[in-house]
Amino acid sequence: MSELAIHVEHLSKRYRIGKAQKSILHNPSPFRHLAYSMRYYLGAFFQPEETLWALKNVSFEVRQGDVLGVIGRNGSGKSTLLKLLSRVTEPTTGRAIIHGRVGALLEVGTGFHPELTGRENIFLSGAILGMKHAEIQRKFDEIVAFSGVERFIDTPIKYYSSGMRVRLGFAVAAHLEPEVLLIDEVLAVGDAEFQQKCLGKMSEVATAGRTVLFVSHNMAAVQSLCNRGIYLQKGEILVDGTISEAVAKYLKIIDEISQIEISERTDRTGLGNVRLVGVDITDQSHLSALTLITGEPAQFVFHLSHLEPGIKFEYLDFTICDLQGNPVAYFNSIDTGPEDNKSPDMHDRVVCWIDELPLLPGRYRINVGIKANGEMQDHVESAAVFNVEQGRLRGRPIDNRSQRRGSVIFPHRWILPG
Ligand SMILES: Nc1ncnc2c1ncn2[C@@H]1O[C@H](COP(=O)(O)OP(=O)(O)OP(=O)(O)O)[C@@H](O)[C@H]1O
């Protein structure tokens, strides 16, 4: 059996969170400043301190050469775990022992000094990992080529876009020969080509017998890359097993969440002046069906909290994803064409009509966003789940083929030998 690379024992992290100051800060009275100062000086005595356990009593082991997928919903503690392992933050209790040199790509930009150039940061990161100047020099060209930021390598990092920082951050973390590589959600940034390059590099690192911990919301990616998985929920480990077991738990929970009334969902982001309060997905019968048929009409009706006067609706967008989380199709009401309508009666509804649904049979979910008054007002992941059943597209029979062949069928024509 291979050696232990990571040993985590009863690891917990508690954060202090500021008590809501809204009532005082938003108080327009002339006593506002006085109230604020009194709260500031006396608060320590009178306010019970609010805390949050981002990670609770987590224990697990990772062997050398394991590729461990860390999955869980937003706020479940994944990034906190990686920050503790990379010593960016201290645990409240417990400990994590790591054998070997750690390369990490955490949140965008962490680990880089903003005033230093890309070149200087590469050497600084190498030095922190304990590498000699000549060793870093040998890797330098490879890092720069992988990151694709050649033209800006002598520009201070503070002028880089977030995409450029991630590219360079990943290149540094993966190429400076770490024995343990910690990667947090690199697939959320950058184009598809760069993401493929990252996945390829991570699997190369793993094949060389090094250990990788990979946080991602992309289930297809974690499943293809990892052999082991941990599923975190509210800071605790619910599954520590094979990657398939951890992914199955994630998918089951996503499915359960989408059954909760949307108006009662608290796991949403945005300003909240306009909210999504319901979704009806219907076939041509116009009855809420949640089962659609390939090639048949489909209607997505989004119910919004009433648009108050003064709120300027800008758009509603939604992404259809397969159950692994891969985006399949994106719709945005800002992209209007001649067939679109506006209705003066529609204060609280947005409808998207599809004449012939080009999706293959399977199960899908949608993420929905609403923008108004120049701000993102609401964003709900997995707002609804629906099934697509076998049908015909323009007379062409569509069977139950594997989703490995994609999820969309294009209306098309063949010309075949006669
Ligand atoms: N510095 C901090 N101060 C206070 N609370 C924090 C801090 N960092 C994280 N938290 C809280 O700890 C909890 C876990 O956060 P964490 O970022 O680890 O979750 P996550 O699983 O990585 O989420 P996501 O998938 O959205 O990145 C969340 O409730 C978060 O708000």
mmCIF file with all atom_site columns, N, CA, C and O in Angstrom, residues 45-62:
data_model
loop_
_atom_site.group_PDB
_atom_site.id
_atom_site.type_symbol
_atom_site.label_atom_id
_atom_site.label_alt_id
_atom_site.label_comp_id
_atom_site.label_asym_id
_atom_site.label_entity_id
_atom_site.label_seq_id
_atom_site.pdbx_PDB_ins_code
_atom_site.Cartn_x
_atom_site.Cartn_y
_atom_site.Cartn_z
_atom_site.occupancy
_atom_site.B_iso_or_equiv
_atom_site.pdbx_formal_charge
_atom_site.auth_seq_id
_atom_site.auth_comp_id
_atom_site.auth_asym_id
_atom_site.auth_atom_id
_atom_site.pdbx_PDB_model_num
ATOM 1  N N  . PHE A 1 45 ? -19.087 44.354 24.621 1.00 0.00 ? 45 PHE A N  1
ATOM 2  C CA . PHE A 1 45 ? -19.636 43.909 25.906 1.00 0.00 ? 45 PHE A CA 1
ATOM 3  C C  . PHE A 1 45 ? -21.048 43.340 25.756 1.00 0.00 ? 45 PHE A C  1
ATOM 4  O O  . PHE A 1 45 ? -21.429 42.405 26.415 1.00 0.00 ? 45 PHE A O  1
ATOM 5  N N  . PHE A 1 46 ? -21.836 43.980 24.879 1.00 0.00 ? 46 PHE A N  1
ATOM 6  C CA . PHE A 1 46 ? -23.257 43.637 24.856 1.00 0.00 ? 46 PHE A CA 1
ATOM 7  C C  . PHE A 1 46 ? -23.678 42.692 23.732 1.00 0.00 ? 46 PHE A C  1
ATOM 8  O O  . PHE A 1 46 ? -24.713 42.087 23.816 1.00 0.00 ? 46 PHE A O  1
ATOM 9  N N  . GLN A 1 47 ? -22.883 42.628 22.667 1.00 0.00 ? 47 GLN A N  1
ATOM 10 C CA . GLN A 1 47 ? -23.301 41.800 21.540 1.00 0.00 ? 47 GLN A CA 1
ATOM 11 C C  . GLN A 1 47 ? -22.778 40.380 21.720 1.00 0.00 ? 47 GLN A C  1
ATOM 12 O O  . GLN A 1 47 ? -21.576 40.208 21.842 1.00 0.00 ? 47 GLN A O  1
ATOM 13 N N  . PRO A 1 48 ? -23.651 39.384 21.723 1.00 0.00 ? 48 PRO A N  1
ATOM 14 C CA . PRO A 1 48 ? -23.110 38.040 21.719 1.00 0.00 ? 48 PRO A CA 1
ATOM 15 C C  . PRO A 1 48 ? -22.409 37.826 20.378 1.00 0.00 ? 48 PRO A C  1
ATOM 16 O O  . PRO A 1 48 ? -22.924 38.243 19.341 1.00 0.00 ? 48 PRO A O  1
ATOM 17 N N  . GLU A 1 49 ? -21.220 37.260 20.402 1.00 0.00 ? 49 GLU A N  1
ATOM 18 C CA . GLU A 1 49 ? -20.462 37.140 19.164 1.00 0.00 ? 49 GLU A CA 1
ATOM 19 C C  . GLU A 1 49 ? -21.057 36.030 18.302 1.00 0.00 ? 49 GLU A C  1
ATOM 20 O O  . GLU A 1 49 ? -21.335 34.947 18.811 1.00 0.00 ? 49 GLU A O  1
ATOM 21 N N  . GLU A 1 50 ? -21.247 36.327 17.014 1.00 0.00 ? 50 GLU A N  1
ATOM 22 C CA . GLU A 1 50 ? -21.788 35.299 16.133 1.00 0.00 ? 50 GLU A CA 1
ATOM 23 C C  . GLU A 1 50 ? -20.656 34.557 15.466 1.00 0.00 ? 50 GLU A C  1
ATOM 24 O O  . GLU A 1 50 ? -19.720 35.178 14.972 1.00 0.00 ? 50 GLU A O  1
ATOM 25 N N  . THR A 1 51 ? -20.745 33.256 15.465 1.00 0.00 ? 51 THR A N  1
ATOM 26 C CA . THR A 1 51 ? -19.684 32.472 14.832 1.00 0.00 ? 51 THR A CA 1
ATOM 27 C C  . THR A 1 51 ? -20.301 31.444 13.901 1.00 0.00 ? 51 THR A C  1
ATOM 28 O O  . THR A 1 51 ? -21.496 31.136 13.998 1.00 0.00 ? 51 THR A O  1
ATOM 29 N N  . LEU A 1 52 ? -19.461 30.940 13.028 1.00 0.00 ? 52 LEU A N  1
ATOM 30 C CA . LEU A 1 52 ? -19.931 29.949 12.066 1.00 0.00 ? 52 LEU A CA 1
ATOM 31 C C  . LEU A 1 52 ? -18.851 28.876 11.925 1.00 0.00 ? 52 LEU A C  1
ATOM 32 O O  . LEU A 1 52 ? -17.675 29.209 11.787 1.00 0.00 ? 52 LEU A O  1
ATOM 33 N N  . TRP A 1 53 ? -19.254 27.630 12.023 1.00 0.00 ? 53 TRP A N  1
ATOM 34 C CA . TRP A 1 53 ? -18.283 26.546 11.835 1.00 0.00 ? 53 TRP A CA 1
ATOM 35 C C  . TRP A 1 53 ? -18.250 26.208 10.351 1.00 0.00 ? 53 TRP A C  1
ATOM 36 O O  . TRP A 1 53 ? -19.153 25.567 9.841  1.00 0.00 ? 53 TRP A O  1
ATOM 37 N N  . ALA A 1 54 ? -17.210 26.680 9.668  1.00 0.00 ? 54 ALA A N  1
ATOM 38 C CA . ALA A 1 54 ? -17.084 26.412 8.227  1.00 0.00 ? 54 ALA A CA 1
ATOM 39 C C  . ALA A 1 54 ? -16.658 24.965 8.006  1.00 0.00 ? 54 ALA A C  1
ATOM 40 O O  . ALA A 1 54 ? -16.962 24.366 6.968  1.00 0.00 ? 54 ALA A O  1
ATOM 41 N N  . LEU A 1 55 ? -15.974 24.401 8.990  1.00 0.00 ? 55 LEU A N  1
ATOM 42 C CA . LEU A 1 55 ? -15.531 23.001 8.926  1.00 0.00 ? 55 LEU A CA 1
ATOM 43 C C  . LEU A 1 55 ? -15.663 22.413 10.336 1.00 0.00 ? 55 LEU A C  1
ATOM 44 O O  . LEU A 1 55 ? -15.262 23.067 11.308 1.00 0.00 ? 55 LEU A O  1
ATOM 45 N N  . LYS A 1 56 ? -16.284 21.213 10.422 1.00 0.00 ? 56 LYS A N  1
ATOM 46 C CA . LYS A 1 56 ? -16.552 20.664 11.757 1.00 0.00 ? 56 LYS A CA 1
ATOM 47 C C  . LYS A 1 56 ? -15.996 19.258 11.886 1.00 0.00 ? 56 LYS A C  1
ATOM 48 O O  . LYS A 1 56 ? -16.484 18.326 11.241 1.00 0.00 ? 56 LYS A O  1
ATOM 49 N N  . ASN A 1 57 ? -14.953 19.114 12.656 1.00 0.00 ? 57 ASN A N  1
ATOM 50 C CA . ASN A 1 57 ? -14.452 17.798 13.052 1.00 0.00 ? 57 ASN A CA 1
ATOM 51 C C  . ASN A 1 57 ? -14.242 16.866 11.856 1.00 0.00 ? 57 ASN A C  1
ATOM 52 O O  . ASN A 1 57 ? -14.773 15.766 11.816 1.00 0.00 ? 57 ASN A O  1
ATOM 53 N N  . VAL A 1 58 ? -13.480 17.336 10.914 1.00 0.00 ? 58 VAL A N  1
ATOM 54 C CA . VAL A 1 58 ? -13.265 16.577 9.684  1.00 0.00 ? 58 VAL A CA 1
ATOM 55 C C  . VAL A 1 58 ? -11.992 15.730 9.803  1.00 0.00 ? 58 VAL A C  1
ATOM 56 O O  . VAL A 1 58 ? -10.940 16.258 10.188 1.00 0.00 ? 58 VAL A O  1
ATOM 57 N N  . SER A 1 59 ? -12.112 14.434 9.541  1.00 0.00 ? 59 SER A N  1
ATOM 58 C CA . SER A 1 59 ? -10.936 13.549 9.556  1.00 0.00 ? 59 SER A CA 1
ATOM 59 C C  . SER A 1 59 ? -10.933 12.704 8.290  1.00 0.00 ? 59 SER A C  1
ATOM 60 O O  . SER A 1 59 ? -11.974 12.168 7.900  1.00 0.00 ? 59 SER A O  1
ATOM 61 N N  . PHE A 1 60 ? -9.804  12.615 7.638  1.00 0.00 ? 60 PHE A N  1
ATOM 62 C CA . PHE A 1 60 ? -9.656  11.701 6.499  1.00 0.00 ? 60 PHE A CA 1
ATOM 63 C C  . PHE A 1 60 ? -8.175  11.560 6.160  1.00 0.00 ? 60 PHE A C  1
ATOM 64 O O  . PHE A 1 60 ? -7.335  12.308 6.687  1.00 0.00 ? 60 PHE A O  1
ATOM 65 N N  . GLU A 1 61 ? -7.895  10.568 5.335  1.00 0.00 ? 61 GLU A N  1
ATOM 66 C CA . GLU A 1 61 ? -6.512  10.357 4.908  1.00 0.00 ? 61 GLU A CA 1
ATOM 67 C C  . GLU A 1 61 ? -6.456  10.278 3.397  1.00 0.00 ? 61 GLU A C  1
ATOM 68 O O  . GLU A 1 61 ? -7.417  9.831  2.763  1.00 0.00 ? 61 GLU A O  1
ATOM 69 N N  . VAL A 1 62 ? -5.338  10.715 2.839  1.00 0.00 ? 62 VAL A N  1
ATOM 70 C CA . VAL A 1 62 ? -5.158  10.603 1.386  1.00 0.00 ? 62 VAL A CA 1
ATOM 71 C C  . VAL A 1 62 ? -3.799  9.931  1.160  1.00 0.00 ? 62 VAL A C  1
ATOM 72 O O  . VAL A 1 62 ? -2.806  10.335 1.775  1.00 0.00 ? 62 VAL A O  1
#
